[in-house]
PDB file of C-alpha atoms in Angstrom:
ATOM      1  CA  UNK Y1238      28.373  -1.761  -2.555  1.00  0.00           C
ATOM      2  CA  UNK Y1239      26.052  -1.189   0.420  1.00  0.00           C
ATOM      3  CA  UNK Y1240      26.632  -3.628   3.263  1.00  0.00           C
ATOM      4  CA  UNK Y1241      23.679  -5.901   4.046  1.00  0.00           C
ATOM      5  CA  UNK Y1242      21.485  -4.980   6.972  1.00  0.00           C
ATOM      6  CA  UNK Y1243      22.744  -6.404  10.232  1.00  0.00           C
ATOM      7  CA  UNK Y1244      19.733  -8.693  10.502  1.00  0.00           C
ATOM      8  CA  UNK Y1245      20.164 -10.157   7.023  1.00  0.00           C
ATOM      9  CA  UNK Y1246      17.272 -11.339   4.895  1.00  0.00           C
ATOM     10  CA  UNK Y1247      13.792  -9.863   5.284  1.00  0.00           C
ATOM     11  CA  UNK Y1248      13.898  -7.507   8.240  1.00  0.00           C
ATOM     12  CA  UNK Y1249      10.926  -6.240  10.253  1.00  0.00           C
ATOM     13  CA  UNK Y1250      10.383  -2.486  10.457  1.00  0.00           C
ATOM     14  CA  UNK Y1251      11.861  -1.063  13.638  1.00  0.00           C
ATOM     15  CA  UNK Y1252       9.323   1.398  15.102  1.00  0.00           C
ATOM     16  CA  UNK Y1253      10.367   5.032  15.179  1.00  0.00           C
ATOM     17  CA  UNK Y1254       9.042   8.496  15.928  1.00  0.00           C
ATOM     18  CA  UNK Y1255      11.340   9.926  13.259  1.00  0.00           C
ATOM     19  CA  UNK Y1256       9.880  12.805  11.290  1.00  0.00           C
ATOM     20  CA  UNK Y1257       8.178  14.158  14.390  1.00  0.00           C
ATOM     21  CA  UNK Y1258       4.530  15.008  15.005  1.00  0.00           C
ATOM     22  CA  UNK Y1259       4.024  16.529  11.539  1.00  0.00           C
ATOM     23  CA  UNK Y1260       5.257  13.530   9.546  1.00  0.00           C
ATOM     24  CA  UNK Y1261       1.696  12.287   8.962  1.00  0.00           C
ATOM     25  CA  UNK Y1262       0.607  15.755   7.791  1.00  0.00           C
ATOM     26  CA  UNK Y1263       3.673  15.910   5.542  1.00  0.00           C
ATOM     27  CA  UNK Y1264       2.704  12.610   3.877  1.00  0.00           C
ATOM     28  CA  UNK Y1265      -0.962  13.557   3.502  1.00  0.00           C
ATOM     29  CA  UNK Y1266       0.048  16.796   1.784  1.00  0.00           C
ATOM     30  CA  UNK Y1267       2.204  14.803  -0.637  1.00  0.00           C
ATOM     31  CA  UNK Y1268      -0.749  12.521  -1.412  1.00  0.00           C
ATOM     32  CA  UNK Y1269      -2.929  15.571  -2.017  1.00  0.00           C
ATOM     33  CA  UNK Y1270      -0.227  17.045  -4.243  1.00  0.00           C
ATOM     34  CA  UNK Y1271      -0.239  13.829  -6.283  1.00  0.00           C
ATOM     35  CA  UNK Y1272      -4.012  14.164  -6.670  1.00  0.00           C
ATOM     36  CA  UNK Y1273      -3.637  17.759  -7.860  1.00  0.00           C
ATOM     37  CA  UNK Y1274      -0.909  16.719 -10.293  1.00  0.00           C
ATOM     38  CA  UNK Y1275      -3.431  14.391 -11.957  1.00  0.00           C
ATOM     39  CA  UNK Y1276      -6.322  16.883 -11.856  1.00  0.00           C
ATOM     40  CA  UNK Y1277      -4.949  20.381 -12.367  1.00  0.00           C
ATOM     41  CA  UNK Y1278      -5.464  22.437 -15.529  1.00  0.00           C
ATOM     42  CA  UNK Y1279      -3.802  25.644 -14.389  1.00  0.00           C
ATOM     43  CA  UNK Y1280      -2.328  28.541 -16.381  1.00  0.00           C
ATOM     44  CA  UNK Y1281       1.291  28.116 -17.430  1.00  0.00           C
ATOM     45  CA  UNK Y1282       2.497  30.711 -14.941  1.00  0.00           C
ATOM     46  CA  UNK Y1283       0.871  28.788 -12.085  1.00  0.00           C
ATOM     47  CA  UNK Y1284       2.550  25.559 -13.189  1.00  0.00           C
ATOM     48  CA  UNK Y1285       5.876  27.371 -13.450  1.00  0.00           C
ATOM     49  CA  UNK Y1286       5.493  28.727  -9.923  1.00  0.00           C
ATOM     50  CA  UNK Y1287       4.528  25.286  -8.625  1.00  0.00           C
ATOM     51  CA  UNK Y1288       7.538  23.711 -10.366  1.00  0.00           C
ATOM     52  CA  UNK Y1289       9.832  26.293  -8.750  1.00  0.00           C
ATOM     53  CA  UNK Y1290       8.314  25.612  -5.335  1.00  0.00           C
ATOM     54  CA  UNK Y1291       8.703  21.860  -5.760  1.00  0.00           C
ATOM     55  CA  UNK Y1292      12.305  22.310  -6.863  1.00  0.00           C
ATOM     56  CA  UNK Y1293      12.955  24.278  -3.681  1.00  0.00           C
ATOM     57  CA  UNK Y1294      11.245  21.585  -1.611  1.00  0.00           C
ATOM     58  CA  UNK Y1295      13.356  18.848  -3.204  1.00  0.00           C
ATOM     59  CA  UNK Y1296      16.499  20.856  -2.458  1.00  0.00           C
ATOM     60  CA  UNK Y1297      15.348  21.261   1.163  1.00  0.00           C
ATOM     61  CA  UNK Y1298      14.842  17.509   1.633  1.00  0.00           C
ATOM     62  CA  UNK Y1299      17.723  16.118  -0.462  1.00  0.00           C
ATOM     63  CA  UNK Y1300      20.476  16.434   2.216  1.00  0.00           C
ATOM     64  CA  UNK Y1301      18.468  14.177   4.504  1.00  0.00           C
ATOM     65  CA  UNK Y1302      17.928  11.194   2.189  1.00  0.00           C
ATOM     66  CA  UNK Y1303      18.908   7.950   3.906  1.00  0.00           C
ATOM     67  CA  UNK Y1304      18.600   4.181   3.486  1.00  0.00           C
ATOM     68  CA  UNK Y1305      15.381   2.218   3.973  1.00  0.00           C
ATOM     69  CA  UNK Y1306      16.390   1.070   7.454  1.00  0.00           C
ATOM     70  CA  UNK Y1307      16.771   4.642   8.735  1.00  0.00           C
ATOM     71  CA  UNK Y1308      13.901   6.454   6.998  1.00  0.00           C
ATOM     72  CA  UNK Y1309      10.644   6.813   8.982  1.00  0.00           C
ATOM     73  CA  UNK Y1310       8.745   5.647   5.880  1.00  0.00           C
ATOM     74  CA  UNK Y1311       7.300   2.221   6.652  1.00  0.00           C
ATOM     75  CA  UNK Y1312       8.383   2.453  10.302  1.00  0.00           C
ATOM     76  CA  UNK Y1313       5.854   4.887  11.755  1.00  0.00           C
ATOM     77  CA  UNK Y1314       3.499   2.363  13.316  1.00  0.00           C
ATOM     78  CA  UNK Y1315       1.275   5.184  14.581  1.00  0.00           C
ATOM     79  CA  UNK Y1316       0.367   6.238  11.021  1.00  0.00           C
ATOM     80  CA  UNK Y1317      -1.802   4.613   8.319  1.00  0.00           C
ATOM     81  CA  UNK Y1318       0.203   2.108   6.274  1.00  0.00           C
ATOM     82  CA  UNK Y1319       3.119   2.746   8.666  1.00  0.00           C
ATOM     83  CA  UNK Y1320       3.767   6.066   6.961  1.00  0.00           C
ATOM     84  CA  UNK Y1321       4.454   4.487   3.561  1.00  0.00           C
ATOM     85  CA  UNK Y1322       3.293   6.566   0.578  1.00  0.00           C
ATOM     86  CA  UNK Y1323       3.205   3.674  -1.889  1.00  0.00           C
ATOM     87  CA  UNK Y1324       0.174   1.582  -0.816  1.00  0.00           C
ATOM     88  CA  UNK Y1325      -3.391   2.509  -1.728  1.00  0.00           C
ATOM     89  CA  UNK Y1326      -5.015   4.004   1.393  1.00  0.00           C
ATOM     90  CA  UNK Y1327      -6.787   1.243   3.336  1.00  0.00           C
ATOM     91  CA  UNK Y1328      -7.533  -0.025   6.822  1.00  0.00           C
ATOM     92  CA  UNK Y1329      -8.010  -3.663   7.850  1.00  0.00           C
ATOM     93  CA  UNK Y1330      -9.076  -5.471  11.000  1.00  0.00           C
ATOM     94  CA  UNK Y1331      -9.241  -9.129  12.026  1.00  0.00           C
ATOM     95  CA  UNK Y1332     -12.810 -10.391  12.411  1.00  0.00           C
ATOM     96  CA  UNK Y1333     -14.200 -13.093  14.677  1.00  0.00           C
ATOM     97  CA  UNK Y1334     -14.494 -15.439  11.685  1.00  0.00           C
ATOM     98  CA  UNK Y1335     -10.711 -15.457  11.206  1.00  0.00           C
ATOM     99  CA  UNK Y1336     -10.756 -13.189   8.146  1.00  0.00           C
ATOM    100  CA  UNK Y1337      -9.669  -9.623   7.543  1.00  0.00           C
ATOM    101  CA  UNK Y1338     -12.107  -6.930   6.532  1.00  0.00           C
ATOM    102  CA  UNK Y1339     -11.964  -3.184   6.078  1.00  0.00           C
ATOM    103  CA  UNK Y1340     -12.005  -0.418   3.513  1.00  0.00           C
ATOM    104  CA  UNK Y1341      -9.874   0.930   0.677  1.00  0.00           C
ATOM    105  CA  UNK Y1342     -10.124   4.171  -1.267  1.00  0.00           C
ATOM    106  CA  UNK Y1343      -8.479   4.922  -4.606  1.00  0.00           C
ATOM    107  CA  UNK Y1344      -7.610   8.597  -4.960  1.00  0.00           C
ATOM    108  CA  UNK Y1345      -7.472  10.786  -8.060  1.00  0.00           C
ATOM    109  CA  UNK Y1346      -3.786   9.889  -8.295  1.00  0.00           C
ATOM    110  CA  UNK Y1347      -4.814   6.263  -9.010  1.00  0.00           C
ATOM    111  CA  UNK Y1348      -7.066   7.177 -11.945  1.00  0.00           C
ATOM    112  CA  UNK Y1349      -6.756   5.049 -15.053  1.00  0.00           C
ATOM    113  CA  UNK Y1350      -9.416   6.412 -17.412  1.00  0.00           C
ATOM    114  CA  UNK Y1351     -13.116   7.298 -17.392  1.00  0.00           C
ATOM    115  CA  UNK Y1352     -13.356   7.457 -13.601  1.00  0.00           C
ATOM    116  CA  UNK Y1353     -11.884   3.999 -13.094  1.00  0.00           C
ATOM    117  CA  UNK Y1354      -8.935   3.112 -10.906  1.00  0.00           C
ATOM    118  CA  UNK Y1355      -5.863   1.962 -12.844  1.00  0.00           C
ATOM    119  CA  UNK Y1356      -5.598  -1.837 -13.007  1.00  0.00           C
ATOM    120  CA  UNK Y1357      -2.036  -1.715 -11.712  1.00  0.00           C
ATOM    121  CA  UNK Y1358      -3.200   0.236  -8.666  1.00  0.00           C
ATOM    122  CA  UNK Y1359      -5.745  -2.507  -7.983  1.00  0.00           C
ATOM    123  CA  UNK Y1360      -2.914  -5.045  -8.134  1.00  0.00           C
ATOM    124  CA  UNK Y1361      -0.920  -2.910  -5.701  1.00  0.00           C
ATOM    125  CA  UNK Y1362      -3.849  -2.838  -3.300  1.00  0.00           C
ATOM    126  CA  UNK Y1363      -4.405  -6.589  -3.524  1.00  0.00           C
ATOM    127  CA  UNK Y1364      -0.740  -7.412  -2.954  1.00  0.00           C
ATOM    128  CA  UNK Y1365      -0.791  -5.246   0.184  1.00  0.00           C
ATOM    129  CA  UNK Y1366      -4.075  -6.746   1.437  1.00  0.00           C
ATOM    130  CA  UNK Y1367      -3.081 -10.341   0.722  1.00  0.00           C
ATOM    131  CA  UNK Y1368       0.372  -9.896   2.208  1.00  0.00           C
ATOM    132  CA  UNK Y1369      -1.203  -8.512   5.358  1.00  0.00           C
ATOM    133  CA  UNK Y1370      -3.662 -11.417   5.503  1.00  0.00           C
ATOM    134  CA  UNK Y1371      -0.929 -13.988   4.925  1.00  0.00           C
ATOM    135  CA  UNK Y1372       1.140 -12.587   7.773  1.00  0.00           C
ATOM    136  CA  UNK Y1373      -1.576 -11.650  10.287  1.00  0.00           C
ATOM    137  CA  UNK Y1374      -3.781 -14.714   9.881  1.00  0.00           C
ATOM    138  CA  UNK Y1375      -0.967 -17.252  10.094  1.00  0.00           C
ATOM    139  CA  UNK Y1376       1.055 -15.355  12.686  1.00  0.00           C
ATOM    140  CA  UNK Y1377       4.006 -16.620  10.740  1.00  0.00           C
ATOM    141  CA  UNK Y1378       7.425 -15.275   9.870  1.00  0.00           C
ATOM    142  CA  UNK Y1379       8.248 -13.219   6.818  1.00  0.00           C
ATOM    143  CA  UNK Y1380       6.876 -14.079   3.405  1.00  0.00           C
ATOM    144  CA  UNK Y1381       7.041 -12.894  -0.186  1.00  0.00           C
ATOM    145  CA  UNK Y1382       4.576 -13.034  -3.053  1.00  0.00           C
ATOM    146  CA  UNK Y1383       5.066 -15.990  -5.393  1.00  0.00           C
ATOM    147  CA  UNK Y1384       2.121 -15.185  -7.670  1.00  0.00           C
ATOM    148  CA  UNK Y1385      -0.932 -12.940  -7.755  1.00  0.00           C
ATOM    149  CA  UNK Y1386      -3.949 -13.598 -10.010  1.00  0.00           C
ATOM    150  CA  UNK Y1387      -6.591 -10.858 -10.368  1.00  0.00           C
ATOM    151  CA  UNK Y1388     -10.106 -11.019 -11.811  1.00  0.00           C
ATOM    152  CA  UNK Y1389     -11.279  -7.572 -12.917  1.00  0.00           C
ATOM    153  CA  UNK Y1390     -15.068  -7.956 -12.813  1.00  0.00           C
ATOM    154  CA  UNK Y1391     -16.418  -4.387 -12.755  1.00  0.00           C
ATOM    155  CA  UNK Y1392     -15.112  -0.845 -13.058  1.00  0.00           C
ATOM    156  CA  UNK Y1393     -13.458   0.157  -9.778  1.00  0.00           C
ATOM    157  CA  UNK Y1394     -14.291   3.803  -9.002  1.00  0.00           C
ATOM    158  CA  UNK Y1395     -11.933   6.349  -7.485  1.00  0.00           C
ATOM    159  CA  UNK Y1396     -12.876   8.611  -4.553  1.00  0.00           C
ATOM    160  CA  UNK Y1397     -15.225   5.968  -3.135  1.00  0.00           C
ATOM    161  CA  UNK Y1398     -14.848   3.997   0.087  1.00  0.00           C
ATOM    162  CA  UNK Y1399     -14.896   0.342  -0.971  1.00  0.00           C
ATOM    163  CA  UNK Y1400     -15.076  -2.828   1.114  1.00  0.00           C
ATOM    164  CA  UNK Y1401     -12.207  -5.320   1.289  1.00  0.00           C
ATOM    165  CA  UNK Y1402     -12.147  -8.874   2.630  1.00  0.00           C
ATOM    166  CA  UNK Y1403      -9.239 -11.318   2.748  1.00  0.00           C
ATOM    167  CA  UNK Y1404      -8.692 -14.816   4.090  1.00  0.00           C
ATOM    168  CA  UNK Y1405      -6.308 -17.776   4.035  1.00  0.00           C
ATOM    169  CA  UNK Y1406      -7.757 -20.578   1.938  1.00  0.00           C
ATOM    170  CA  UNK Y1407      -5.128 -23.213   2.765  1.00  0.00           C
ATOM    171  CA  UNK Y1408      -1.492 -23.802   3.675  1.00  0.00           C
ATOM    172  CA  UNK Y1409       0.983 -26.385   2.379  1.00  0.00           C
ATOM    173  CA  UNK Y1410       4.266 -26.349   4.232  1.00  0.00           C
ATOM    174  CA  UNK Y1411       5.881 -22.997   3.487  1.00  0.00           C
ATOM    175  CA  UNK Y1412       3.126 -22.122   0.999  1.00  0.00           C
ATOM    176  CA  UNK Y1413       0.237 -19.882   2.089  1.00  0.00           C
ATOM    177  CA  UNK Y1414      -2.705 -19.483  -0.304  1.00  0.00           C
ATOM    178  CA  UNK Y1415      -4.792 -16.366   0.257  1.00  0.00           C
ATOM    179  CA  UNK Y1416      -7.851 -14.806  -1.382  1.00  0.00           C
ATOM    180  CA  UNK Y1417      -9.452 -11.364  -1.363  1.00  0.00           C
ATOM    181  CA  UNK Y1418     -12.409  -9.439  -2.747  1.00  0.00           C
ATOM    182  CA  UNK Y1419     -13.086  -5.757  -3.370  1.00  0.00           C
ATOM    183  CA  UNK Y1420     -16.723  -4.651  -3.311  1.00  0.00           C
ATOM    184  CA  UNK Y1421     -18.924  -1.609  -3.561  1.00  0.00           C
ATOM    185  CA  UNK Y1422     -21.876  -2.583  -1.384  1.00  0.00           C
ATOM    186  CA  UNK Y1423     -23.176  -5.907  -2.683  1.00  0.00           C
ATOM    187  CA  UNK Y1424     -21.296  -5.645  -5.997  1.00  0.00           C
ATOM    188  CA  UNK Y1425     -17.963  -7.468  -6.257  1.00  0.00           C
ATOM    189  CA  UNK Y1426     -15.686  -5.288  -8.372  1.00  0.00           C
ATOM    190  CA  UNK Y1427     -12.580  -7.457  -8.378  1.00  0.00           C
ATOM    191  CA  UNK Y1428     -11.151 -10.445  -6.574  1.00  0.00           C
ATOM    192  CA  UNK Y1429      -7.795 -12.160  -6.426  1.00  0.00           C
ATOM    193  CA  UNK Y1430      -5.880 -15.155  -5.189  1.00  0.00           C
ATOM    194  CA  UNK Y1431      -2.209 -15.327  -4.357  1.00  0.00           C
ATOM    195  CA  UNK Y1432       0.514 -17.605  -3.120  1.00  0.00           C
ATOM    196  CA  UNK Y1433       2.925 -16.392  -0.469  1.00  0.00           C
ATOM    197  CA  UNK Y1434       5.995 -18.385   0.493  1.00  0.00           C
ATOM    198  CA  UNK Y1435       7.547 -18.284   3.955  1.00  0.00           C
ATOM    199  CA  UNK Y1436      11.159 -17.238   3.671  1.00  0.00           C
ATOM    200  CA  UNK Y1437      14.004 -19.373   4.920  1.00  0.00           C
ATOM    201  CA  UNK Y1438      16.283 -17.844   7.590  1.00  0.00           C
ATOM    202  CA  UNK Y1439      18.379 -15.084   6.034  1.00  0.00           C
ATOM    203  CA  UNK Y1440      16.535 -15.290   2.684  1.00  0.00           C
ATOM    204  CA  UNK Y1441      16.021 -11.797   1.185  1.00  0.00           C
TER     205      UNK Y1441
END
């Protein structure tokens, strides 16, 4: 069994320059590859060649797999989303009104059907946005999602820069209630509310 991290509980990412100057380019190429994997209709021989190349790439990287505390993923503070491939691409800032605002863009990889982003990808975006709001706007310690409720109001398009807003609606002790909206211009496409709970010392 893997020993617990020395800090115990929910640990902050320790900044690193691991992966070097091309780590961001490496991740962006993987995202683009994911988009192609959803879009490509290539001849069989092209797919076979691509599969061989990917197999070689996996073999190249495999000896260097490590645990979450050592990998640069999620710890490269100089890169979007700290160099984490999982979140939907987005960027947020804190406004003068005490809310967060910014943009998000679903890629071809996030396609559900008929040009619409997959509902699960929307949930992934909202959990990331609301978690960021809960932490940044309260300046508090580490928290985890207790629940997330989403209203899907309109089709959410892929390959479009959309507007995101998030705010803390109220707090009750260790409970932080947050809300968010996703819009395309003046049209609200989806919104959500969530409860985050501040973790006790050492709580995972």
